[in-house]
XYZ file of C-alpha atoms in Angstrom:
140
model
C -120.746 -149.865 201.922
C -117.901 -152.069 201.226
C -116.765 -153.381 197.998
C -117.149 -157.112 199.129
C -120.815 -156.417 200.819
C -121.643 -154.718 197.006
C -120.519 -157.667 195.368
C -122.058 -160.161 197.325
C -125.091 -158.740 196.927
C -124.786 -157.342 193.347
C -124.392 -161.579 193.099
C -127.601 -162.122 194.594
C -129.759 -159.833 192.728
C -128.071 -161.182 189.195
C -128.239 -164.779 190.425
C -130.889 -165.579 192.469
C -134.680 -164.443 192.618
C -136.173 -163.935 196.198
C -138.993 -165.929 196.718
C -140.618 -163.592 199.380
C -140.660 -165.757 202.639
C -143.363 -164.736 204.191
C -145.552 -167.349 206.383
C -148.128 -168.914 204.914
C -151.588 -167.641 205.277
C -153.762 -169.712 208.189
C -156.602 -171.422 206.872
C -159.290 -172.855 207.908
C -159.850 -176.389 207.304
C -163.207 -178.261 207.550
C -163.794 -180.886 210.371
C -163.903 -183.418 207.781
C -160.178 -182.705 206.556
C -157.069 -184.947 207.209
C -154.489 -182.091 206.927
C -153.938 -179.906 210.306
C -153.294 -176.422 210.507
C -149.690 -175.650 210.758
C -147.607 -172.345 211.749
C -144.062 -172.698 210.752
C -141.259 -172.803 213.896
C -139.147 -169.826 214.443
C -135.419 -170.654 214.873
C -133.150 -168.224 216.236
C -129.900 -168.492 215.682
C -127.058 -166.495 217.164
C -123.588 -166.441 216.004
C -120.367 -164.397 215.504
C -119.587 -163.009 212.040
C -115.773 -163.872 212.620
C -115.983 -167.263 214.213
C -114.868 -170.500 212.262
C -117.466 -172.306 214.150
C -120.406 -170.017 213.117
C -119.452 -170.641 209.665
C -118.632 -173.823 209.854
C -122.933 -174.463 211.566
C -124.058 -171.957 209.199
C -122.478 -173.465 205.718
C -122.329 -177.046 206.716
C -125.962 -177.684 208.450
C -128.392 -174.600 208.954
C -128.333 -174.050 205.156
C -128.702 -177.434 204.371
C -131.740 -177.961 206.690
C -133.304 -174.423 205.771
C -133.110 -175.771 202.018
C -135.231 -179.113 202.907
C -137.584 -177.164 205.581
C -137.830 -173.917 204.338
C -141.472 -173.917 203.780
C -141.713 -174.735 207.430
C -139.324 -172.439 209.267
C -138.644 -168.953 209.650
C -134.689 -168.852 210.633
C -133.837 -165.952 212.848
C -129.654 -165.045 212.667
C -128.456 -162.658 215.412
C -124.562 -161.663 214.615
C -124.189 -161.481 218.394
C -122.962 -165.000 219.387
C -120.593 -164.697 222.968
C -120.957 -160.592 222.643
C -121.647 -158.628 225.733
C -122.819 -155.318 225.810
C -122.100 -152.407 228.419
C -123.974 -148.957 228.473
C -121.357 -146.687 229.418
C -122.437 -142.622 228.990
C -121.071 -142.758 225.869
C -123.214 -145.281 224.728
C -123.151 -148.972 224.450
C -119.915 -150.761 223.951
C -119.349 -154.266 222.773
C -116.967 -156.794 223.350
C -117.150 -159.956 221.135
C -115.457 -163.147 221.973
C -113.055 -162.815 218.763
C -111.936 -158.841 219.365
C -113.575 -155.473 218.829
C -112.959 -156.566 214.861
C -115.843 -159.215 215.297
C -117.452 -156.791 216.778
C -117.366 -154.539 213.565
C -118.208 -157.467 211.404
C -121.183 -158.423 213.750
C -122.565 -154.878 213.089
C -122.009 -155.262 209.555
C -123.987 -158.795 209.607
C -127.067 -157.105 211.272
C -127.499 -154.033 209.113
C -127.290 -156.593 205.897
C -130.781 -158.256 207.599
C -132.120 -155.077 208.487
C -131.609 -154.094 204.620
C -132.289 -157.474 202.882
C -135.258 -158.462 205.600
C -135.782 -161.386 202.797
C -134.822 -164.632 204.645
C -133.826 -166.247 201.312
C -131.602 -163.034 200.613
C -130.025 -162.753 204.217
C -129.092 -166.832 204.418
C -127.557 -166.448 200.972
C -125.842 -162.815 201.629
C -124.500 -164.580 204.673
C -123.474 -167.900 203.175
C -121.867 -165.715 200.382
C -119.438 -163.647 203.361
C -118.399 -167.177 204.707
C -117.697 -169.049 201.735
C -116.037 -166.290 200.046
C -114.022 -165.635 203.353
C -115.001 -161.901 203.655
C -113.230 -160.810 206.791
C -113.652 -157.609 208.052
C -110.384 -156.877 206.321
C -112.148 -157.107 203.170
C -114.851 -154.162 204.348
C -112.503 -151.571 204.554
């Protein structure tokens, strides 16, 4: 693991308490009740660890919306953005929009969600890479 992806998250556990997103539970409401039964929307969002756009949605409006919706959404990031994949016999290779680097960072993204699952954890872990720059320069 690199030294910026320990930081970052060493930075989240010391800073920040994860408030377990999970859905809320369905209920049941009477026929007499004003309040509907909701199920939060899913929003998936794809986008490339390297690209100035990504960050720039990411930082500059995703976060902002998840902080005033976040009881109502469940957001969804892919690190796979303009990626395409081939299965060759050697087994799949990847070219990203921004160079097999990007590439590398993309993988880096997705094993961060698969090990922080939290979405609270991953949106912050992620908003923590952009804003701090953390190329892929600063994984090795």
């Amino acid at each position: 693991m690199s030294v910026c992806n320990v930081v970052c998250i060493w930075i989240y556990v010391k800073h920040w308490n994860s408030d377990g997103q999970t859905p809320p539970p369905r209920r049941r409401l009477g026929p007499n009740s004003l309040k509907e039964e909701y199920q939060r929307v899913v929003i998936g969002v794809y986008y490339e660890a390297l690209c100035p756009d990504s960050k720039n949605f990411i930082i500059r409006q995703l976060l902002p919306t998840y902080k005033k919706l976040k009881d109502q959404v469940i957001i969804q990031l892919i690190p796979y953005g303009k990626a395409k994949t081939e299965n060759t016999s050697d087994g799949p290779e990847f070219d990203c929009q921004h160079g097999p680097t990007e590439c590398e960072a993309n993988m880096i993204h997705s094993c961060a969600i698969e090990v922080l699952r939290d979405q609270n954890l991953v949106l912050k872990y992620i908003f923590m890479i952009f804003i701090n720059n953390c190329g892929l320069d600063q994984y090795h």
